[in-house]
Amino acid sequence: MHVEVKVSQPVPASLQSPLNIQIRPAPNLGLAVEQVAEIQSFLESSLPPCIAMEELRGFQIAITVYIMLVDGVSAGTSAALLGDVLRALEQAGVSVIGVPVARPLWGRFTALTLPDTDLVVSIQRGE
């Protein structure tokens, strides 16, 4: 599982999660600038964000979590994934204030990952 977390400023290493939640400034998918912008725009227009609030040294920073589900998955799988994300955020020290209900994203997608990792480097429509 890979979840890209969009933050407005760098996050201290102490908040990095051991559960493969990548918390870092976005966009950062290891792609050319124009590809990153295209994917970021697609995600922002297609996926209503899950908003969390991170309390950091006395002030709060809004972060956005984008979850890309590849292929058709069941409601149970989606719920399990969201639960994993919320637990990982909690373990990373991020206080989740609320998660809005998101409309489903229809269609088939292919996610290209780096070998032996879950780091997503490309997301494309279709197979």
N, CA, C and O atoms as a printed pandas DataFrame, in Angstrom:
     atom_number atom_name residue_name chain_id  residue_number  x_coord  y_coord  z_coord
0              1         N          MET        A               1    0.849   -1.187    0.000
1              2        CA          MET        A               1    0.000    0.000    0.000
2              3         C          MET        A               1    0.881    1.232    0.000
3              4         O          MET        A               1    1.878    1.278    0.722
4              5         N          HIS        A               2    0.536    2.221   -0.788
5              6        CA          HIS        A               2    1.256    3.490   -0.771
6              7         C          HIS        A               2    0.234    4.605   -0.695
7              8         O          HIS        A               2   -0.725    4.642   -1.465
8              9         N          VAL        A               3    0.446    5.495    0.222
9             10        CA          VAL        A               3   -0.426    6.653    0.347
10            11         C          VAL        A               3    0.443    7.890    0.287
11            12         O          VAL        A               3    1.414    8.006    1.035
12            13         N          GLU        A               4    0.110    8.799   -0.582
13            14        CA          GLU        A               4    0.834   10.055   -0.701
14            15         C          GLU        A               4    0.145   11.077    0.185
15            16         O          GLU        A               4   -1.056   11.309    0.048
16            17         N          VAL        A               5    0.887   11.683    1.081
17            18        CA          VAL        A               5    0.326   12.686    1.976
18            19         C          VAL        A               5    0.848   14.047    1.549
19            20         O          VAL        A               5    2.058   14.261    1.488
20            21         N          LYS        A               6   -0.050   14.955    1.258
21            22        CA          LYS        A               6    0.322   16.288    0.796
22            23         C          LYS        A               6    0.414   17.219    2.002
23            24         O          LYS        A               6   -0.553   17.369    2.749
24            25         N          VAL        A               7    1.567   17.839    2.191
25            26        CA          VAL        A               7    1.733   18.751    3.316
26            27         C          VAL        A               7    2.188   20.107    2.799
27            28         O          VAL        A               7    2.763   20.214    1.716
28            29         N          SER        A               8    1.923   21.133    3.587
29            30        CA          SER        A               8    2.266   22.474    3.146
30            31         C          SER        A               8    3.713   22.832    3.452
31            32         O          SER        A               8    4.232   23.811    2.915
32            33         N          GLN        A               9    4.358   22.070    4.290
33            34        CA          GLN        A               9    5.756   22.310    4.603
34            35         C          GLN        A               9    6.389   21.002    5.051
35            36         O          GLN        A               9    5.674   20.050    5.363
36            37         N          PRO        A              10    7.749   20.933    5.091
37            38        CA          PRO        A              10    8.401   19.666    5.451
38            39         C          PRO        A              10    7.979   19.168    6.827
39            40         O          PRO        A              10    7.690   19.954    7.729
40            41         N          VAL        A              11    7.950   17.861    6.968
41            42        CA          VAL        A              11    7.560   17.220    8.223
42            43         C          VAL        A              11    8.805   16.623    8.866
43            44         O          VAL        A              11    9.610   16.000    8.174
44            45         N          PRO        A              12    8.983   16.799   10.181
45            46        CA          PRO        A              12   10.163   16.246   10.856
46            47         C          PRO        A              12   10.238   14.731   10.718
47            48         O          PRO        A              12    9.215   14.054   10.621
48            49         N          ALA        A              13   11.463   14.209   10.710
49            50        CA          ALA        A              13   11.662   12.763   10.587
50            51         C          ALA        A              13   10.976   12.010   11.711
51            52         O          ALA        A              13   10.609   10.848   11.538
52            53         N          SER        A              14   10.797   12.643   12.851
53            54        CA          SER        A              14   10.159   11.976   13.989
54            55         C          SER        A              14    8.713   11.607   13.707
55            56         O          SER        A              14    8.141   10.763   14.397
56            57         N          LEU        A              15    8.111   12.241   12.686
57            58        CA          LEU        A              15    6.718   11.943   12.359
58            59         C          LEU        A              15    6.586   10.934   11.227
59            60         O          LEU        A              15    5.469   10.606   10.828
60            61         N          GLN        A              16    7.700   10.437   10.703
61            62        CA          GLN        A              16    7.617    9.434    9.645
62            63         C          GLN        A              16    7.053    8.141   10.213
63            64         O          GLN        A              16    7.427    7.714   11.306
64            65         N          SER        A              17    6.166    7.535    9.474
65            66        CA          SER        A              17    5.470    6.346    9.950
66            67         C          SER        A              17    6.224    5.073    9.602
67            68         O          SER        A              17    6.835    4.991    8.536
68            69         N          PRO        A              18    6.191    4.076   10.484
69            70        CA          PRO        A              18    6.790    2.789   10.157
70            71         C          PRO        A              18    5.895    1.935    9.257
71            72         O          PRO        A              18    6.291    0.835    8.873
72            73         N          LEU        A              19    4.707    2.416    8.916
73            74        CA          LEU        A              19    3.753    1.593    8.178
74            75         C          LEU        A              19    3.582    2.025    6.724
75            76         O          LEU        A              19    2.490    1.923    6.166
76            77         N          ASN        A              20    4.662    2.507    6.116
77            78        CA          ASN        A              20    4.652    2.837    4.690
78            79         C          ASN        A              20    3.743    3.993    4.307
79            80         O          ASN        A              20    3.376    4.132    3.140
80            81         N          ILE        A              21    3.383    4.813    5.263
81            82        CA          ILE        A              21    2.720    6.067    4.908
82            83         C          ILE        A              21    3.842    7.045    4.586
83            84         O          ILE        A              21    4.702    7.297    5.429
84            85         N          GLN        A              22    3.844    7.593    3.392
85            86        CA          GLN        A              22    4.883    8.533    2.995
86            87         C          GLN        A              22    4.400    9.940    3.320
87            88         O          GLN        A              22    3.490   10.451    2.667
88            89         N          ILE        A              23    4.998   10.560    4.312
89            90        CA          ILE        A              23    4.625   11.920    4.692
90            91         C          ILE        A              23    5.746   12.832    4.216
91            92         O          ILE        A              23    6.857   12.789    4.744
92            93         N          ARG        A              24    5.452   13.651    3.223
93            94        CA          ARG        A              24    6.484   14.488    2.633
94            95         C          ARG        A              24    5.825   15.583    1.809
95            96         O          ARG        A              24    4.642   15.482    1.482
96            97         N          PRO        A              25    6.571   16.622    1.470
97            98        CA          PRO        A              25    5.989   17.654    0.622
98            99         C          PRO        A              25    5.556   17.063   -0.710
99           100         O          PRO        A              25    6.237   16.198   -1.261
100          101         N          ALA        A              26    4.437   17.522   -1.221
101          102        CA          ALA        A              26    3.922   17.017   -2.488
102          103         C          ALA        A              26    3.927   18.151   -3.507
103          104         O          ALA        A              26    3.904   19.312   -3.100
104          105         N          PRO        A              27    3.955   17.880   -4.797
105          106        CA          PRO        A              27    3.985   16.543   -5.378
106          107         C          PRO        A              27    5.398   15.976   -5.403
107          108         O          PRO        A              27    6.361   16.686   -5.695
108          109         N          ASN        A              28    5.507   14.702   -5.096
109          110        CA          ASN        A              28    6.813   14.042   -5.127
110          111         C          ASN        A              28    6.592   12.572   -5.427
111          112         O          ASN        A              28    6.548   11.749   -4.513
112          113         N          LEU        A              29    6.454   12.241   -6.686
113          114        CA          LEU        A              29    6.232   10.860   -7.093
114          115         C          LEU        A              29    7.391   10.343   -7.934
115          116         O          LEU        A              29    7.255    9.321   -8.607
116          117         N          GLY        A              30    8.535   11.036   -7.906
117          118        CA          GLY        A              30    9.684   10.588   -8.663
118          119         C          GLY        A              30    9.501   10.709  -10.165
119          120         O          GLY        A              30   10.047    9.900  -10.914
120          121         N          LEU        A              31    8.746   11.700  -10.623
121          122        CA          LEU        A              31    8.452   11.866  -12.046
122          123         C          LEU        A              31    8.928   13.232  -12.520
123          124         O          LEU        A              31    9.300   14.088  -11.717
124          125         N          ALA        A              32    8.912   13.421  -13.829
125          126        CA          ALA        A              32    9.192   14.736  -14.378
126          127         C          ALA        A              32    8.129   15.720  -13.893
127          128         O          ALA        A              32    7.011   15.334  -13.552
128          129         N          VAL        A              33    8.502   16.990  -13.870
129          130        CA          VAL        A              33    7.617   18.017  -13.312
130          131         C          VAL        A              33    6.245   18.003  -13.976
131          132         O          VAL        A              33    5.224   18.087  -13.293
132          133         N          GLU        A              34    6.215   17.896  -15.311
133          134        CA          GLU        A              34    4.914   17.932  -15.990
134          135         C          GLU        A              34    4.076   16.698  -15.664
135          136         O          GLU        A              34    2.852   16.795  -15.579
136          137         N          GLN        A              35    4.714   15.535  -15.480
137          138        CA          GLN        A              35    3.978   14.332  -15.105
138          139         C          GLN        A              35    3.423   14.467  -13.691
139          140         O          GLN        A              35    2.281   14.093  -13.426
140          141         N          VAL        A              36    4.231   15.000  -12.794
141          142        CA          VAL        A              36    3.780   15.200  -11.420
142          143         C          VAL        A              36    2.575   16.131  -11.397
143          144         O          VAL        A              36    1.584   15.855  -10.721
144          145         N          ALA        A              37    2.661   17.230  -12.133
145          146        CA          ALA        A              37    1.562   18.191  -12.160
146          147         C          ALA        A              37    0.296   17.552  -12.709
147          148         O          ALA        A              37   -0.799   17.800  -12.205
148          149         N          GLU        A              38    0.444   16.729  -13.742
149          150        CA          GLU        A              38   -0.718   16.069  -14.340
150          151         C          GLU        A              38   -1.362   15.097  -13.356
151          152         O          GLU        A              38   -2.583   15.084  -13.199
152          153         N          ILE        A              39   -0.544   14.288  -12.698
153          154        CA          ILE        A              39   -1.076   13.325  -11.731
154          155         C          ILE        A              39   -1.688   14.049  -10.543
155          156         O          ILE        A              39   -2.769   13.684  -10.080
156          157         N          GLN        A              40   -0.998   15.083  -10.043
157          158        CA          GLN        A              40   -1.517   15.839   -8.905
158          159         C          GLN        A              40   -2.870   16.453   -9.247
159          160         O          GLN        A              40   -3.800   16.404   -8.442
160          161         N          SER        A              41   -2.978   17.032  -10.444
161          162        CA          SER        A              41   -4.234   17.632  -10.879
162          163         C          SER        A              41   -5.329   16.580  -10.987
163          164         O          SER        A              41   -6.466   16.815  -10.578
164          165         N          PHE        A              42   -4.980   15.410  -11.542
165          166        CA          PHE        A              42   -5.950   14.328  -11.674
166          167         C          PHE        A              42   -6.455   13.882  -10.304
167          168         O          PHE        A              42   -7.657   13.718  -10.096
168          169         N          LEU        A              43   -5.512   13.687   -9.367
169          170        CA          LEU        A              43   -5.912   13.238   -8.038
170          171         C          LEU        A              43   -6.795   14.269   -7.351
171          172         O          LEU        A              43   -7.813   13.928   -6.747
172          173         N          GLU        A              44   -6.396   15.537   -7.448
173          174        CA          GLU        A              44   -7.157   16.580   -6.772
174          175         C          GLU        A              44   -8.553   16.740   -7.361
175          176         O          GLU        A              44   -9.497   17.057   -6.638
176          177         N          SER        A              45   -8.694   16.522   -8.669
177          178        CA          SER        A              45  -10.007   16.683   -9.286
178          179         C          SER        A              45  -10.872   15.435   -9.131
179          180         O          SER        A              45  -12.099   15.523   -9.174
180          181         N          SER        A              46  -10.242   14.274   -8.952
181          182        CA          SER        A              46  -10.991   13.021   -8.922
182          183         C          SER        A              46  -11.282   12.507   -7.527
183          184         O          SER        A              46  -12.306   11.864   -7.297
184          185         N          LEU        A              47  -10.385   12.788   -6.600
185          186        CA          LEU        A              47  -10.520   12.217   -5.261
186          187         C          LEU        A              47  -10.785   13.305   -4.235
187          188         O          LEU        A              47   -9.891   14.101   -3.945
188          189         N          PRO        A              48  -11.978   13.362   -3.683
189          190        CA          PRO        A              48  -12.189   14.289   -2.571
190          191         C          PRO        A              48  -11.216   13.913   -1.458
191          192         O          PRO        A              48  -11.151   12.747   -1.069
192          193         N          PRO        A              49  -10.463   14.873   -0.943
193          194        CA          PRO        A              49   -9.403   14.543    0.002
194          195         C          PRO        A              49   -9.921   14.174    1.385
195          196         O          PRO        A              49  -10.974   14.638    1.822
196          197         N          CYS        A              50   -9.157   13.331    2.056
197          198        CA          CYS        A              50   -9.370   13.083    3.475
198          199         C          CYS        A              50   -8.480   14.078    4.207
199          200         O          CYS        A              50   -7.264   14.067    4.020
200          201         N          ILE        A              51   -9.052   14.917    5.018
201          202        CA          ILE        A              51   -8.285   15.974    5.673
202          203         C          ILE        A              51   -7.976   15.561    7.107
203          204         O          ILE        A              51   -8.859   15.137    7.852
204          205         N          ALA        A              52   -6.727   15.690    7.471
205          206        CA          ALA        A              52   -6.309   15.452    8.849
206          207         C          ALA        A              52   -5.641   16.733    9.337
207          208         O          ALA        A              52   -5.225   17.565    8.531
208          209         N          MET        A              53   -5.540   16.890   10.631
209          210        CA          MET        A              53   -4.819   18.025   11.188
210          211         C          MET        A              53   -3.661   17.489   11.999
211          212         O          MET        A              53   -3.832   16.595   12.828
212          213         N          GLU        A              54   -2.491   18.030   11.762
213          214        CA          GLU        A              54   -1.294   17.595   12.460
214          215         C          GLU        A              54   -0.888   18.690   13.443
215          216         O          GLU        A              54   -0.631   19.826   13.045
216          217         N          GLU        A              55   -0.834   18.345   14.712
217          218        CA          GLU        A              55   -0.428   19.319   15.715
218          219         C          GLU        A              55    1.083   19.241   15.855
219          220         O          GLU        A              55    1.619   18.197   16.224
220          221         N          LEU        A              56    1.765   20.325   15.567
221          222        CA          LEU        A              56    3.219   20.328   15.524
222          223         C          LEU        A              56    3.748   21.555   16.259
223          224         O          LEU        A              56    3.614   22.682   15.780
224          225         N          ARG        A              57    4.351   21.327   17.427
225          226        CA          ARG        A              57    4.968   22.402   18.206
226          227         C          ARG        A              57    4.020   23.575   18.422
227          228         O          ARG        A              57    4.389   24.733   18.228
228          229         N          GLY        A              58    2.812   23.261   18.821
229          230        CA          GLY        A              58    1.891   24.311   19.216
230          231         C          GLY        A              58    1.032   24.896   18.114
231          232         O          GLY        A              58    0.176   25.734   18.400
232          233         N          PHE        A              59    1.221   24.492   16.866
233          234        CA          PHE        A              59    0.329   24.982   15.821
234          235         C          PHE        A              59   -0.069   23.823   14.924
235          236         O          PHE        A              59    0.555   22.762   14.950
236          237         N          GLN        A              60   -1.102   24.031   14.138
237          238        CA          GLN        A              60   -1.647   22.954   13.322
238          239         C          GLN        A              60   -1.369   23.197   11.845
239          240         O          GLN        A              60   -1.385   24.331   11.366
240          241         N          ILE        A              61   -1.113   22.099   11.136
241          242        CA          ILE        A              61   -0.888   22.143    9.699
242          243         C          ILE        A              61   -1.901   21.204    9.051
243          244         O          ILE        A              61   -2.024   20.046    9.449
244          245         N          ALA        A              62   -2.618   21.702    8.064
245          246        CA          ALA        A              62   -3.564   20.832    7.354
246          247         C          ALA        A              62   -2.793   19.961    6.377
247          248         O          ALA        A              62   -1.926   20.449    5.653
248          249         N          ILE        A              63   -3.109   18.663    6.355
249          250        CA          ILE        A              63   -2.514   17.765    5.373
250          251         C          ILE        A              63   -3.638   17.048    4.643
251          252         O          ILE        A              63   -4.736   16.887    5.175
252          253         N          THR        A              64   -3.356   16.626    3.441
253          254        CA          THR        A              64   -4.341   15.937    2.613
254          255         C          THR        A              64   -3.812   14.561    2.255
255          256         O          THR        A              64   -2.679   14.425    1.795
256          257         N          VAL        A              65   -4.626   13.547    2.462
257          258        CA          VAL        A              65   -4.240   12.176    2.152
258          259         C          VAL        A              65   -5.003   11.733    0.913
259          260         O          VAL        A              65   -6.234   11.754    0.899
260          261         N          TYR        A              66   -4.276   11.332   -0.128
261          262        CA          TYR        A              66   -4.897   10.815   -1.339
262          263         C          TYR        A              66   -4.697    9.309   -1.377
263          264         O          TYR        A              66   -3.570    8.833   -1.237
264          265         N          ILE        A              67   -5.760    8.559   -1.563
265          266        CA          ILE        A              67   -5.685    7.104   -1.637
266          267         C          ILE        A              67   -6.138    6.687   -3.031
267          268         O          ILE        A              67   -7.291    6.903   -3.404
268          269         N          MET        A              68   -5.235    6.094   -3.796
269          270        CA          MET        A              68   -5.586    5.624   -5.129
270          271         C          MET        A              68   -5.846    4.129   -5.058
271          272         O          MET        A              68   -4.947    3.357   -4.724
272          273         N          LEU        A              69   -7.050    3.721   -5.365
273          274        CA          LEU        A              69   -7.396    2.309   -5.392
274          275         C          LEU        A              69   -7.266    1.807   -6.823
275          276         O          LEU        A              69   -7.892    2.352   -7.732
276          277         N          VAL        A              70   -6.466    0.786   -7.026
277          278        CA          VAL        A              70   -6.214    0.257   -8.358
278          279         C          VAL        A              70   -7.149   -0.912   -8.621
279          280         O          VAL        A              70   -7.249   -1.838   -7.815
280          281         N          ASP        A              71   -7.841   -0.859   -9.770
281          282        CA          ASP        A              71   -8.840   -1.859  -10.138
282          283         C          ASP        A              71  -10.053   -1.773   -9.216
283          284         O          ASP        A              71  -10.080   -0.964   -8.289
284          285         N          GLY        A              72  -11.031   -2.592   -9.470
285          286        CA          GLY        A              72  -12.226   -2.598   -8.645
286          287         C          GLY        A              72  -11.950   -3.307   -7.328
287          288         O          GLY        A              72  -11.453   -4.433   -7.315
288          289         N          VAL        A              73  -12.268   -2.656   -6.235
289          290        CA          VAL        A              73  -12.095   -3.286   -4.930
290          291         C          VAL        A              73  -13.426   -3.243   -4.198
291          292         O          VAL        A              73  -14.260   -2.373   -4.449
292          293         N          SER        A              74  -13.612   -4.180   -3.301
293          294        CA          SER        A              74  -14.874   -4.257   -2.573
294          295         C          SER        A              74  -14.936   -3.176   -1.504
295          296         O          SER        A              74  -13.921   -2.586   -1.133
296          297         N          ALA        A              75  -16.140   -2.930   -1.021
297          298        CA          ALA        A              75  -16.321   -1.952    0.050
298          299         C          ALA        A              75  -15.545   -2.369    1.288
299          300         O          ALA        A              75  -15.003   -1.524    2.002
300          301         N          GLY        A              76  -15.491   -3.672    1.543
301          302        CA          GLY        A              76  -14.743   -4.164    2.699
302          303         C          GLY        A              76  -13.258   -3.876    2.584
303          304         O          GLY        A              76  -12.608   -3.520    3.566
304          305         N          THR        A              77  -12.720   -4.033    1.372
305          306        CA          THR        A              77  -11.306   -3.741    1.142
306          307         C          THR        A              77  -11.034   -2.253    1.329
307          308         O          THR        A              77  -10.029   -1.871    1.928
308          309         N          SER        A              78  -11.928   -1.419    0.816
309          310        CA          SER        A              78  -11.771    0.027    0.975
310          311         C          SER        A              78  -11.795    0.419    2.443
311          312         O          SER        A              78  -10.984    1.232    2.888
312          313         N          ALA        A              79  -12.722   -0.157    3.192
313          314        CA          ALA        A              79  -12.820    0.150    4.619
314          315         C          ALA        A              79  -11.568   -0.301    5.361
315          316         O          ALA        A              79  -11.084    0.396    6.253
316          317         N          ALA        A              80  -11.043   -1.472    4.990
317          318        CA          ALA        A              80   -9.826   -1.975    5.631
318          319         C          ALA        A              80   -8.641   -1.069    5.322
319          320         O          ALA        A              80   -7.820   -0.794    6.197
320          321         N          LEU        A              81   -8.552   -0.602    4.066
321          322        CA          LEU        A              81   -7.465    0.288    3.677
322          323         C          LEU        A              81   -7.542    1.599    4.448
323          324         O          LEU        A              81   -6.533    2.081    4.961
324          325         N          LEU        A              82   -8.735    2.174    4.530
325          326        CA          LEU        A              82   -8.893    3.418    5.267
326          327         C          LEU        A              82   -8.520    3.226    6.731
327          328         O          LEU        A              82   -7.879    4.091    7.327
328          329         N          GLY        A              83   -8.917    2.096    7.315
329          330        CA          GLY        A              83   -8.549    1.801    8.698
330          331         C          GLY        A              83   -7.046    1.724    8.872
331          332         O          GLY        A              83   -6.508    2.250    9.847
332          333         N          ASP        A              84   -6.352    1.070    7.931
333          334        CA          ASP        A              84   -4.888    0.985    7.984
334          335         C          ASP        A              84   -4.256    2.369    7.913
335          336         O          ASP        A              84   -3.307    2.667    8.638
336          337         N          VAL        A              85   -4.792    3.211    7.033
337          338        CA          VAL        A              85   -4.260    4.567    6.883
338          339         C          VAL        A              85   -4.433    5.355    8.176
339          340         O          VAL        A              85   -3.503    6.018    8.635
340          341         N          LEU        A              86   -5.622    5.282    8.758
341          342        CA          LEU        A              86   -5.877    6.031    9.986
342          343         C          LEU        A              86   -4.983    5.554   11.126
343          344         O          LEU        A              86   -4.474    6.371   11.894
344          345         N          ARG        A              87   -4.787    4.239   11.245
345          346        CA          ARG        A              87   -3.893    3.711   12.285
346          347         C          ARG        A              87   -2.449    4.158   12.061
347          348         O          ARG        A              87   -1.739    4.496   13.008
348          349         N          ALA        A              88   -2.023    4.154   10.796
349          350        CA          ALA        A              88   -0.658    4.571   10.486
350          351         C          ALA        A              88   -0.452    6.054   10.786
351          352         O          ALA        A              88    0.590    6.448   11.310
352          353         N          LEU        A              89   -1.446    6.871   10.453
353          354        CA          LEU        A              89   -1.355    8.295   10.772
354          355         C          LEU        A              89   -1.260    8.505   12.275
355          356         O          LEU        A              89   -0.476    9.329   12.746
356          357         N          GLU        A              90   -2.056    7.760   13.021
357          358        CA          GLU        A              90   -2.025    7.864   14.476
358          359         C          GLU        A              90   -0.645    7.484   15.015
359          360         O          GLU        A              90   -0.099    8.170   15.879
360          361         N          GLN        A              91   -0.084    6.379   14.496
361          362        CA          GLN        A              91    1.240    5.946   14.946
362          363         C          GLN        A              91    2.330    6.923   14.522
363          364         O          GLN        A              91    3.374    7.009   15.169
364          365         N          ALA        A              92    2.091    7.663   13.432
365          366        CA          ALA        A              92    3.059    8.652   12.968
366          367         C          ALA        A              92    2.953    9.953   13.747
367          368         O          ALA        A              92    3.724   10.883   13.512
368          369         N          GLY        A              93    2.001   10.025   14.674
369          370        CA          GLY        A              93    1.851   11.223   15.487
370          371         C          GLY        A              93    0.940   12.265   14.898
371          372         O          GLY        A              93    0.973   13.423   15.313
372          373         N          VAL        A              94    0.113   11.873   13.922
373          374        CA          VAL        A              94   -0.805   12.812   13.283
374          375         C          VAL        A              94   -2.193   12.632   13.886
375          376         O          VAL        A              94   -2.764   11.543   13.831
376          377         N          SER        A              95   -2.728   13.696   14.458
377          378        CA          SER        A              95   -4.067   13.641   15.041
378          379         C          SER        A              95   -5.098   13.840   13.938
379          380         O          SER        A              95   -5.139   14.891   13.299
380          381         N          VAL        A              96   -5.922   12.834   13.720
381          382        CA          VAL        A              96   -6.945   12.923   12.679
382          383         C          VAL        A              96   -8.191   13.555   13.281
383          384         O          VAL        A              96   -8.768   13.037   14.237
384          385         N          ILE        A              97   -8.596   14.685   12.704
385          386        CA          ILE        A              97   -9.752   15.412   13.221
386          387         C          ILE        A              97  -11.040   14.915   12.580
387          388         O          ILE        A              97  -12.056   14.781   13.263
388          389         N          GLY        A              98  -11.013   14.644   11.296
389          390        CA          GLY        A              98  -12.220   14.176   10.621
390          391         C          GLY        A              98  -11.907   13.652    9.240
391          392         O          GLY        A              98  -10.955   14.097    8.598
392          393         N          VAL        A              99  -12.703   12.712    8.784
393          394        CA          VAL        A              99  -12.533   12.146    7.448
394          395         C          VAL        A              99  -13.867   12.266    6.723
395          396         O          VAL        A              99  -14.825   11.589    7.097
396          397         N          PRO        A             100  -13.956   13.117    5.686
397          398        CA          PRO        A             100  -15.222   13.249    4.964
398          399         C          PRO        A             100  -15.497   12.017    4.115
399          400         O          PRO        A             100  -14.583   11.269    3.766
400          401         N          VAL        A             101  -16.748   11.820    3.792
401          402        CA          VAL        A             101  -17.121   10.716    2.905
402          403         C          VAL        A             101  -16.755   11.115    1.481
403          404         O          VAL        A             101  -17.132   12.191    1.017
404          405         N          ALA        A             102  -16.018   10.247    0.789
405          406        CA          ALA        A             102  -15.578   10.549   -0.572
406          407         C          ALA        A             102  -16.426    9.791   -1.581
407          408         O          ALA        A             102  -16.836    8.656   -1.338
408          409         N          ARG        A             103  -16.682   10.430   -2.710
409          410        CA          ARG        A             103  -17.403    9.732   -3.770
410          411         C          ARG        A             103  -16.458    8.706   -4.389
411          412         O          ARG        A             103  -15.250    8.942   -4.431
412          413         N          PRO        A             104  -16.967    7.589   -4.863
413          414        CA          PRO        A             104  -16.085    6.576   -5.446
414          415         C          PRO        A             104  -15.477    7.056   -6.759
415          416         O          PRO        A             104  -16.078    7.849   -7.484
416          417         N          LEU        A             105  -14.286    6.568   -7.048
417          418        CA          LEU        A             105  -13.621    6.871   -8.306
418          419         C          LEU        A             105  -13.787    5.658   -9.213
419          420         O          LEU        A             105  -13.268    4.580   -8.926
420          421         N          TRP        A             106  -14.514    5.846  -10.311
421          422        CA          TRP        A             106  -14.827    4.714  -11.172
422          423         C          TRP        A             106  -13.769    4.537  -12.241
423          424         O          TRP        A             106  -13.104    5.493  -12.638
424          425         N          GLY        A             107  -13.617    3.299  -12.707
425          426        CA          GLY        A             107  -12.703    3.014  -13.805
426          427         C          GLY        A             107  -11.564    2.119  -13.380
427          428         O          GLY        A             107  -11.414    1.785  -12.204
428          429         N          ARG        A             108  -10.758    1.733  -14.365
429          430        CA          ARG        A             108   -9.619    0.857  -14.110
430          431         C          ARG        A             108   -8.339    1.684  -14.207
431          432         O          ARG        A             108   -8.214    2.569  -15.054
432          433         N          PHE        A             109   -7.402    1.377  -13.329
433          434        CA          PHE        A             109   -6.149    2.114  -13.282
434          435         C          PHE        A             109   -4.990    1.140  -13.163
435          436         O          PHE        A             109   -5.135    0.032  -12.648
436          437         N          THR        A             110   -3.851    1.570  -13.644
437          438        CA          THR        A             110   -2.621    0.805  -13.487
438          439         C          THR        A             110   -1.648    1.665  -12.691
439          440         O          THR        A             110   -1.408    2.822  -13.034
440          441         N          ALA        A             111   -1.093    1.100  -11.637
441          442        CA          ALA        A             111   -0.099    1.806  -10.839
442          443         C          ALA        A             111    1.251    1.147  -11.064
443          444         O          ALA        A             111    1.394   -0.063  -10.888
444          445         N          LEU        A             112    2.245    1.942  -11.455
445          446        CA          LEU        A             112    3.605    1.446  -11.646
446          447         C          LEU        A             112    4.401    1.752  -10.387
447          448         O          LEU        A             112    4.471    2.902   -9.954
448          449         N          THR        A             113    5.001    0.723   -9.800
449          450        CA          THR        A             113    5.783    0.927   -8.577
450          451         C          THR        A             113    7.245    0.594   -8.825
451          452         O          THR        A             113    7.577   -0.139   -9.757
452          453         N          LEU        A             114    8.114    1.139   -7.983
453          454        CA          LEU        A             114    9.533    0.809   -8.068
454          455         C          LEU        A             114    9.729   -0.641   -7.647
455          456         O          LEU        A             114    9.015   -1.123   -6.767
456          457         N          PRO        A             115   10.688   -1.355   -8.260
457          458        CA          PRO        A             115   10.913   -2.765   -7.912
458          459         C          PRO        A             115   11.175   -2.953   -6.421
459          460         O          PRO        A             115   11.924   -2.195   -5.805
460          461         N          ASP        A             116   10.547   -3.973   -5.859
461          462        CA          ASP        A             116   10.716   -4.344   -4.450
462          463         C          ASP        A             116   10.283   -3.255   -3.477
463          464         O          ASP        A             116   10.718   -3.246   -2.326
464          465         N          THR        A             117    9.436   -2.342   -3.925
465          466        CA          THR        A             117    8.908   -1.314   -3.028
466          467         C          THR        A             117    7.425   -1.141   -3.325
467          468         O          THR        A             117    6.887   -1.741   -4.256
468          469         N          ASP        A             118    6.773   -0.303   -2.509
469          470        CA          ASP        A             118    5.386    0.055   -2.796
470          471         C          ASP        A             118    5.290    1.523   -3.207
471          472         O          ASP        A             118    4.205    2.102   -3.174
472          473         N          LEU        A             119    6.419    2.131   -3.595
473          474        CA          LEU        A             119    6.428    3.532   -3.988
474          475         C          LEU        A             119    5.853    3.681   -5.393
475          476         O          LEU        A             119    6.412    3.165   -6.360
476          477         N          VAL        A             120    4.743    4.385   -5.494
477          478        CA          VAL        A             120    4.072    4.572   -6.781
478          479         C          VAL        A             120    4.799    5.657   -7.571
479          480         O          VAL        A             120    4.981    6.772   -7.082
480          481         N          VAL        A             121    5.212    5.326   -8.792
481          482        CA          VAL        A             121    5.892    6.306   -9.631
482          483         C          VAL        A             121    5.034    6.737  -10.815
483          484         O          VAL        A             121    5.358    7.716  -11.487
484          485         N          SER        A             122    3.955    6.027  -11.075
485          486        CA          SER        A             122    3.086    6.413  -12.177
486          487         C          SER        A             122    1.700    5.830  -11.964
487          488         O          SER        A             122    1.551    4.698  -11.504
488          489         N          ILE        A             123    0.691    6.616  -12.304
489          490        CA          ILE        A             123   -0.695    6.150  -12.250
490          491         C          ILE        A             123   -1.322    6.480  -13.596
491          492         O          ILE        A             123   -1.292    7.632  -14.030
492          493         N          GLN        A             124   -1.884    5.486  -14.254
493          494        CA          GLN        A             124   -2.468    5.695  -15.570
494          495         C          GLN        A             124   -3.869    5.108  -15.617
495          496         O          GLN        A             124   -4.171    4.118  -14.950
496          497         N          ARG        A             125   -4.713    5.736  -16.414
497          498        CA          ARG        A             125   -6.031    5.148  -16.653
498          499         C          ARG        A             125   -5.873    3.933  -17.546
499          500         O          ARG        A             125   -4.993    3.897  -18.407
500          501         N          GLY        A             126   -6.729    2.932  -17.343
501          502        CA          GLY        A             126   -6.690    1.731  -18.165
502          503         C          GLY        A             126   -5.749    0.684  -17.599
503          504         O          GLY        A             126   -5.186    0.849  -16.516
504          505         N          GLU        A             127   -5.588   -0.400  -18.354
505          506        CA          GLU        A             127   -4.761   -1.515  -17.884
506          507         C          GLU        A             127   -3.387   -1.482  -18.517
507          508         O          GLU        A             127   -2.557   -2.347  -18.236
